[in-house]
Each structure stands twice: as C-alpha cells, then as structure tokens.
Amino acid sequence: MPLKENIKNCRLANNFTQQQIADALGIDRTAYANYELGHATPSIDVLCKLAKIFGVSLDSLMDYFSDEESLAEKITDERAALLRDDPQAIGYMTPDERQLLLLYRLSKNKPQILDFINKSLHDEEK
C-alpha cells in the first residue's frame, strides 16, 4: 500500500483528525493533507514522528513488508483485542484524551510524565 494510504489509514484507525496530527507535527493542516493526498512526501524526520504518533514502526508505516496484512487492519485488530480485554480501560477517547496521547507519544520525557500522573492520582486518593 502506498505511503499516503498508510498515513491516512493510521490516522483514521487512531481516530485522529488531520488538524490534530498537523498540530502534533507543528505544521499547517494543508501541508499534512498533502501527505495523505500524495502531493508531498514527508521528510524522514516527519515520518519518524508519524510512526511515533501512530505507535507503529517506521518499516510498517513505509510498508516495507507489503505481504503482511494492512497496517490499518493490525491497528484495528489490536484495538479490538484491548476492548475485549477491558472495555472500560480503553475505547472511545475524548478529544482531550487523543491530544494527550499525541503529546505523550511525541515526548522525550515519558518517565517523568508517568511519574507525574501517578503522583497526581496518589494525591487524589488522600
């Protein structure tokens, strides 16, 4: 599957809007839309950020292994498995939750973010 389709399918499978992805990348929505339309090719830096946002490998995003099932099917299958295991823990995400996930995936300070959230939850229990 062409890169443009993989990018679009990954975005849709994760329930992100073009604007959310563009904001996470720090680019204009029309610039991002051009990637999905195939009018522009993302730089390697942007491709790495997209893979991180979508939670997939760069190889998968670039579709180097085209004989495997589509990337969107994999994401959908993984999401369905998570929903079956615990429908309350994962499922529909609010726009704020999607934005938080985007920011977390792009962060270089994941341990500090998790520590902050855990501490905040612990403080609420008191």
mmCIF file with all atom_site columns, C-alpha atoms in Angstrom:
data_model
loop_
_atom_site.group_PDB
_atom_site.id
_atom_site.type_symbol
_atom_site.label_atom_id
_atom_site.label_alt_id
_atom_site.label_comp_id
_atom_site.label_asym_id
_atom_site.label_entity_id
_atom_site.label_seq_id
_atom_site.pdbx_PDB_ins_code
_atom_site.Cartn_x
_atom_site.Cartn_y
_atom_site.Cartn_z
_atom_site.occupancy
_atom_site.B_iso_or_equiv
_atom_site.pdbx_formal_charge
_atom_site.auth_seq_id
_atom_site.auth_comp_id
_atom_site.auth_asym_id
_atom_site.auth_atom_id
_atom_site.pdbx_PDB_model_num
ATOM 1   C CA . MET A 1 1   ? 0.000   0.000  0.000  1.00 0.00 ? 1   MET A CA 1
ATOM 2   C CA . PRO A 1 2   ? 1.390   3.445  -0.855 1.00 0.00 ? 2   PRO A CA 1
ATOM 3   C CA . LEU A 1 3   ? 2.728   5.658  1.927  1.00 0.00 ? 3   LEU A CA 1
ATOM 4   C CA . LYS A 1 4   ? -0.085  8.186  1.511  1.00 0.00 ? 4   LYS A CA 1
ATOM 5   C CA . GLU A 1 5   ? -2.690  5.489  2.172  1.00 0.00 ? 5   GLU A CA 1
ATOM 6   C CA . ASN A 1 6   ? -0.771  4.107  5.160  1.00 0.00 ? 6   ASN A CA 1
ATOM 7   C CA . ILE A 1 7   ? -0.578  7.565  6.718  1.00 0.00 ? 7   ILE A CA 1
ATOM 8   C CA . LYS A 1 8   ? -4.277  8.204  6.213  1.00 0.00 ? 8   LYS A CA 1
ATOM 9   C CA . ASN A 1 9   ? -5.316  4.725  7.387  1.00 0.00 ? 9   ASN A CA 1
ATOM 10  C CA . CYS A 1 10  ? -3.180  5.006  10.512 1.00 0.00 ? 10  CYS A CA 1
ATOM 11  C CA . ARG A 1 11  ? -4.678  8.393  11.318 1.00 0.00 ? 11  ARG A CA 1
ATOM 12  C CA . LEU A 1 12  ? -8.215  7.109  10.868 1.00 0.00 ? 12  LEU A CA 1
ATOM 13  C CA . ALA A 1 13  ? -7.546  3.895  12.792 1.00 0.00 ? 13  ALA A CA 1
ATOM 14  C CA . ASN A 1 14  ? -6.363  6.025  15.730 1.00 0.00 ? 14  ASN A CA 1
ATOM 15  C CA . ASN A 1 15  ? -9.348  8.400  15.466 1.00 0.00 ? 15  ASN A CA 1
ATOM 16  C CA . PHE A 1 16  ? -7.156  11.454 14.935 1.00 0.00 ? 16  PHE A CA 1
ATOM 17  C CA . THR A 1 17  ? -8.123  14.409 12.779 1.00 0.00 ? 17  THR A CA 1
ATOM 18  C CA . GLN A 1 18  ? -5.787  15.896 10.194 1.00 0.00 ? 18  GLN A CA 1
ATOM 19  C CA . GLN A 1 19  ? -5.635  19.019 12.347 1.00 0.00 ? 19  GLN A CA 1
ATOM 20  C CA . GLN A 1 20  ? -4.540  17.053 15.431 1.00 0.00 ? 20  GLN A CA 1
ATOM 21  C CA . ILE A 1 21  ? -1.734  15.378 13.505 1.00 0.00 ? 21  ILE A CA 1
ATOM 22  C CA . ALA A 1 22  ? -0.671  18.652 11.892 1.00 0.00 ? 22  ALA A CA 1
ATOM 23  C CA . ASP A 1 23  ? -0.609  20.347 15.319 1.00 0.00 ? 23  ASP A CA 1
ATOM 24  C CA . ALA A 1 24  ? 1.463   17.499 16.763 1.00 0.00 ? 24  ALA A CA 1
ATOM 25  C CA . LEU A 1 25  ? 3.910   17.831 13.863 1.00 0.00 ? 25  LEU A CA 1
ATOM 26  C CA . GLY A 1 26  ? 3.973   21.619 14.097 1.00 0.00 ? 26  GLY A CA 1
ATOM 27  C CA . ILE A 1 27  ? 2.822   22.094 10.504 1.00 0.00 ? 27  ILE A CA 1
ATOM 28  C CA . ASP A 1 28  ? -0.211  23.507 8.737  1.00 0.00 ? 28  ASP A CA 1
ATOM 29  C CA . ARG A 1 29  ? -3.174  21.170 8.186  1.00 0.00 ? 29  ARG A CA 1
ATOM 30  C CA . THR A 1 30  ? -2.968  21.628 4.415  1.00 0.00 ? 30  THR A CA 1
ATOM 31  C CA . ALA A 1 31  ? 0.698   20.590 4.472  1.00 0.00 ? 31  ALA A CA 1
ATOM 32  C CA . TYR A 1 32  ? -0.293  17.415 6.299  1.00 0.00 ? 32  TYR A CA 1
ATOM 33  C CA . ALA A 1 33  ? -3.233  16.841 3.943  1.00 0.00 ? 33  ALA A CA 1
ATOM 34  C CA . ASN A 1 34  ? -0.782  16.943 1.039  1.00 0.00 ? 34  ASN A CA 1
ATOM 35  C CA . TYR A 1 35  ? 0.992   13.908 2.543  1.00 0.00 ? 35  TYR A CA 1
ATOM 36  C CA . GLU A 1 36  ? -2.270  11.967 2.590  1.00 0.00 ? 36  GLU A CA 1
ATOM 37  C CA . LEU A 1 37  ? -3.074  13.061 -0.958 1.00 0.00 ? 37  LEU A CA 1
ATOM 38  C CA . GLY A 1 38  ? 0.391   12.125 -2.216 1.00 0.00 ? 38  GLY A CA 1
ATOM 39  C CA . HIS A 1 39  ? 1.124   15.686 -3.368 1.00 0.00 ? 39  HIS A CA 1
ATOM 40  C CA . ALA A 1 40  ? 4.104   15.903 -0.996 1.00 0.00 ? 40  ALA A CA 1
ATOM 41  C CA . THR A 1 41  ? 6.403   13.389 0.643  1.00 0.00 ? 41  THR A CA 1
ATOM 42  C CA . PRO A 1 42  ? 7.191   13.798 4.342  1.00 0.00 ? 42  PRO A CA 1
ATOM 43  C CA . SER A 1 43  ? 10.812  14.177 5.388  1.00 0.00 ? 43  SER A CA 1
ATOM 44  C CA . ILE A 1 44  ? 12.408  11.333 7.322  1.00 0.00 ? 44  ILE A CA 1
ATOM 45  C CA . ASP A 1 45  ? 12.030  13.411 10.491 1.00 0.00 ? 45  ASP A CA 1
ATOM 46  C CA . VAL A 1 46  ? 8.292   13.792 9.883  1.00 0.00 ? 46  VAL A CA 1
ATOM 47  C CA . LEU A 1 47  ? 7.976   10.094 9.042  1.00 0.00 ? 47  LEU A CA 1
ATOM 48  C CA . CYS A 1 48  ? 9.644   9.178  12.332 1.00 0.00 ? 48  CYS A CA 1
ATOM 49  C CA . LYS A 1 49  ? 7.276   11.484 14.225 1.00 0.00 ? 49  LYS A CA 1
ATOM 50  C CA . LEU A 1 50  ? 4.278   9.993  12.407 1.00 0.00 ? 50  LEU A CA 1
ATOM 51  C CA . ALA A 1 51  ? 5.375   6.463  13.278 1.00 0.00 ? 51  ALA A CA 1
ATOM 52  C CA . LYS A 1 52  ? 5.706   7.538  16.903 1.00 0.00 ? 52  LYS A CA 1
ATOM 53  C CA . ILE A 1 53  ? 2.290   9.232  16.911 1.00 0.00 ? 53  ILE A CA 1
ATOM 54  C CA . PHE A 1 54  ? 0.600   6.183  15.402 1.00 0.00 ? 54  PHE A CA 1
ATOM 55  C CA . GLY A 1 55  ? 2.520   3.754  17.590 1.00 0.00 ? 55  GLY A CA 1
ATOM 56  C CA . VAL A 1 56  ? 3.914   1.778  14.666 1.00 0.00 ? 56  VAL A CA 1
ATOM 57  C CA . SER A 1 57  ? 7.382   1.048  13.334 1.00 0.00 ? 57  SER A CA 1
ATOM 58  C CA . LEU A 1 58  ? 8.811   3.146  10.550 1.00 0.00 ? 58  LEU A CA 1
ATOM 59  C CA . ASP A 1 59  ? 9.085   -0.049 8.464  1.00 0.00 ? 59  ASP A CA 1
ATOM 60  C CA . SER A 1 60  ? 5.367   -0.683 8.889  1.00 0.00 ? 60  SER A CA 1
ATOM 61  C CA . LEU A 1 61  ? 4.475   2.900  8.045  1.00 0.00 ? 61  LEU A CA 1
ATOM 62  C CA . MET A 1 62  ? 6.628   2.768  4.922  1.00 0.00 ? 62  MET A CA 1
ATOM 63  C CA . ASP A 1 63  ? 5.072   -0.623 4.057  1.00 0.00 ? 63  ASP A CA 1
ATOM 64  C CA . TYR A 1 64  ? 8.372   -2.402 3.506  1.00 0.00 ? 64  TYR A CA 1
ATOM 65  C CA . PHE A 1 65  ? 6.600   -5.655 4.347  1.00 0.00 ? 65  PHE A CA 1
ATOM 66  C CA . SER A 1 66  ? 3.726   -5.446 1.883  1.00 0.00 ? 66  SER A CA 1
ATOM 67  C CA . ASP A 1 67  ? 2.928   -9.164 2.100  1.00 0.00 ? 67  ASP A CA 1
ATOM 68  C CA . GLU A 1 68  ? 1.649   -8.693 5.673  1.00 0.00 ? 68  GLU A CA 1
ATOM 69  C CA . GLU A 1 69  ? -1.877  -7.611 6.485  1.00 0.00 ? 69  GLU A CA 1
ATOM 70  C CA . SER A 1 70  ? -2.501  -3.900 6.137  1.00 0.00 ? 70  SER A CA 1
ATOM 71  C CA . LEU A 1 71  ? -1.314  -1.618 8.898  1.00 0.00 ? 71  LEU A CA 1
ATOM 72  C CA . ALA A 1 72  ? -4.827  -0.287 9.491  1.00 0.00 ? 72  ALA A CA 1
ATOM 73  C CA . GLU A 1 73  ? -6.095  -3.860 9.963  1.00 0.00 ? 73  GLU A CA 1
ATOM 74  C CA . LYS A 1 74  ? -3.343  -4.511 12.506 1.00 0.00 ? 74  LYS A CA 1
ATOM 75  C CA . ILE A 1 75  ? -4.201  -1.379 14.457 1.00 0.00 ? 75  ILE A CA 1
ATOM 76  C CA . THR A 1 76  ? -7.909  -2.199 14.345 1.00 0.00 ? 76  THR A CA 1
ATOM 77  C CA . ASP A 1 77  ? -7.254  -5.795 15.442 1.00 0.00 ? 77  ASP A CA 1
ATOM 78  C CA . GLU A 1 78  ? -5.081  -4.622 18.349 1.00 0.00 ? 78  GLU A CA 1
ATOM 79  C CA . ARG A 1 79  ? -7.704  -2.083 19.422 1.00 0.00 ? 79  ARG A CA 1
ATOM 80  C CA . ALA A 1 80  ? -10.448 -4.732 19.250 1.00 0.00 ? 80  ALA A CA 1
ATOM 81  C CA . ALA A 1 81  ? -8.354  -7.061 21.426 1.00 0.00 ? 81  ALA A CA 1
ATOM 82  C CA . LEU A 1 82  ? -7.863  -4.317 24.007 1.00 0.00 ? 82  LEU A CA 1
ATOM 83  C CA . LEU A 1 83  ? -11.581 -3.570 24.027 1.00 0.00 ? 83  LEU A CA 1
ATOM 84  C CA . ARG A 1 84  ? -12.393 -7.240 24.557 1.00 0.00 ? 84  ARG A CA 1
ATOM 85  C CA . ASP A 1 85  ? -9.951  -7.472 27.464 1.00 0.00 ? 85  ASP A CA 1
ATOM 86  C CA . ASP A 1 86  ? -11.165 -4.397 29.335 1.00 0.00 ? 86  ASP A CA 1
ATOM 87  C CA . PRO A 1 87  ? -13.837 -2.232 27.698 1.00 0.00 ? 87  PRO A CA 1
ATOM 88  C CA . GLN A 1 88  ? -13.624 0.351  30.482 1.00 0.00 ? 88  GLN A CA 1
ATOM 89  C CA . ALA A 1 89  ? -9.870  0.896  30.209 1.00 0.00 ? 89  ALA A CA 1
ATOM 90  C CA . ILE A 1 90  ? -9.711  1.584  26.502 1.00 0.00 ? 90  ILE A CA 1
ATOM 91  C CA . GLY A 1 91  ? -12.277 2.530  23.954 1.00 0.00 ? 91  GLY A CA 1
ATOM 92  C CA . TYR A 1 92  ? -13.660 5.803  22.799 1.00 0.00 ? 92  TYR A CA 1
ATOM 93  C CA . MET A 1 93  ? -11.294 8.631  23.596 1.00 0.00 ? 93  MET A CA 1
ATOM 94  C CA . THR A 1 94  ? -12.373 12.197 24.076 1.00 0.00 ? 94  THR A CA 1
ATOM 95  C CA . PRO A 1 95  ? -10.581 14.854 22.025 1.00 0.00 ? 95  PRO A CA 1
ATOM 96  C CA . ASP A 1 96  ? -8.581  15.801 25.143 1.00 0.00 ? 96  ASP A CA 1
ATOM 97  C CA . GLU A 1 97  ? -7.504  12.181 25.624 1.00 0.00 ? 97  GLU A CA 1
ATOM 98  C CA . ARG A 1 98  ? -6.433  11.913 21.975 1.00 0.00 ? 98  ARG A CA 1
ATOM 99  C CA . GLN A 1 99  ? -4.449  15.147 22.301 1.00 0.00 ? 99  GLN A CA 1
ATOM 100 C CA . LEU A 1 100 ? -2.805  13.853 25.479 1.00 0.00 ? 100 LEU A CA 1
ATOM 101 C CA . LEU A 1 101 ? -1.867  10.621 23.710 1.00 0.00 ? 101 LEU A CA 1
ATOM 102 C CA . LEU A 1 102 ? -0.351  12.563 20.811 1.00 0.00 ? 102 LEU A CA 1
ATOM 103 C CA . LEU A 1 103 ? 1.716   14.709 23.141 1.00 0.00 ? 103 LEU A CA 1
ATOM 104 C CA . TYR A 1 104 ? 2.835   11.684 25.162 1.00 0.00 ? 104 TYR A CA 1
ATOM 105 C CA . ARG A 1 105 ? 3.933   9.777  22.068 1.00 0.00 ? 105 ARG A CA 1
ATOM 106 C CA . LEU A 1 106 ? 5.995   12.743 20.909 1.00 0.00 ? 106 LEU A CA 1
ATOM 107 C CA . SER A 1 107 ? 7.521   13.397 24.323 1.00 0.00 ? 107 SER A CA 1
ATOM 108 C CA . LYS A 1 108 ? 11.076  12.558 25.213 1.00 0.00 ? 108 LYS A CA 1
ATOM 109 C CA . ASN A 1 109 ? 10.149  12.670 28.916 1.00 0.00 ? 109 ASN A CA 1
ATOM 110 C CA . LYS A 1 110 ? 7.777   9.715  29.163 1.00 0.00 ? 110 LYS A CA 1
ATOM 111 C CA . PRO A 1 111 ? 9.044   8.510  32.587 1.00 0.00 ? 111 PRO A CA 1
ATOM 112 C CA . GLN A 1 112 ? 8.566   11.972 34.102 1.00 0.00 ? 112 GLN A CA 1
ATOM 113 C CA . ILE A 1 113 ? 5.066   12.237 32.634 1.00 0.00 ? 113 ILE A CA 1
ATOM 114 C CA . LEU A 1 114 ? 4.082   8.852  34.046 1.00 0.00 ? 114 LEU A CA 1
ATOM 115 C CA . ASP A 1 115 ? 5.578   9.744  37.434 1.00 0.00 ? 115 ASP A CA 1
ATOM 116 C CA . PHE A 1 116 ? 3.600   12.996 37.456 1.00 0.00 ? 116 PHE A CA 1
ATOM 117 C CA . ILE A 1 117 ? 0.339   11.231 36.608 1.00 0.00 ? 117 ILE A CA 1
ATOM 118 C CA . ASN A 1 118 ? 0.934   8.505  39.198 1.00 0.00 ? 118 ASN A CA 1
ATOM 119 C CA . LYS A 1 119 ? 1.754   11.104 41.858 1.00 0.00 ? 119 LYS A CA 1
ATOM 120 C CA . SER A 1 120 ? -1.341  13.110 40.941 1.00 0.00 ? 120 SER A CA 1
ATOM 121 C CA . LEU A 1 121 ? -3.544  10.031 41.220 1.00 0.00 ? 121 LEU A CA 1
ATOM 122 C CA . HIS A 1 122 ? -1.966  9.104  44.538 1.00 0.00 ? 122 HIS A CA 1
ATOM 123 C CA . ASP A 1 123 ? -2.529  12.651 45.863 1.00 0.00 ? 123 ASP A CA 1
ATOM 124 C CA . GLU A 1 124 ? -6.208  12.481 44.824 1.00 0.00 ? 124 GLU A CA 1
ATOM 125 C CA . GLU A 1 125 ? -6.684  9.318  46.873 1.00 0.00 ? 125 GLU A CA 1
ATOM 126 C CA . LYS A 1 126 ? -5.662  11.108 50.071 1.00 0.00 ? 126 LYS A CA 1
#
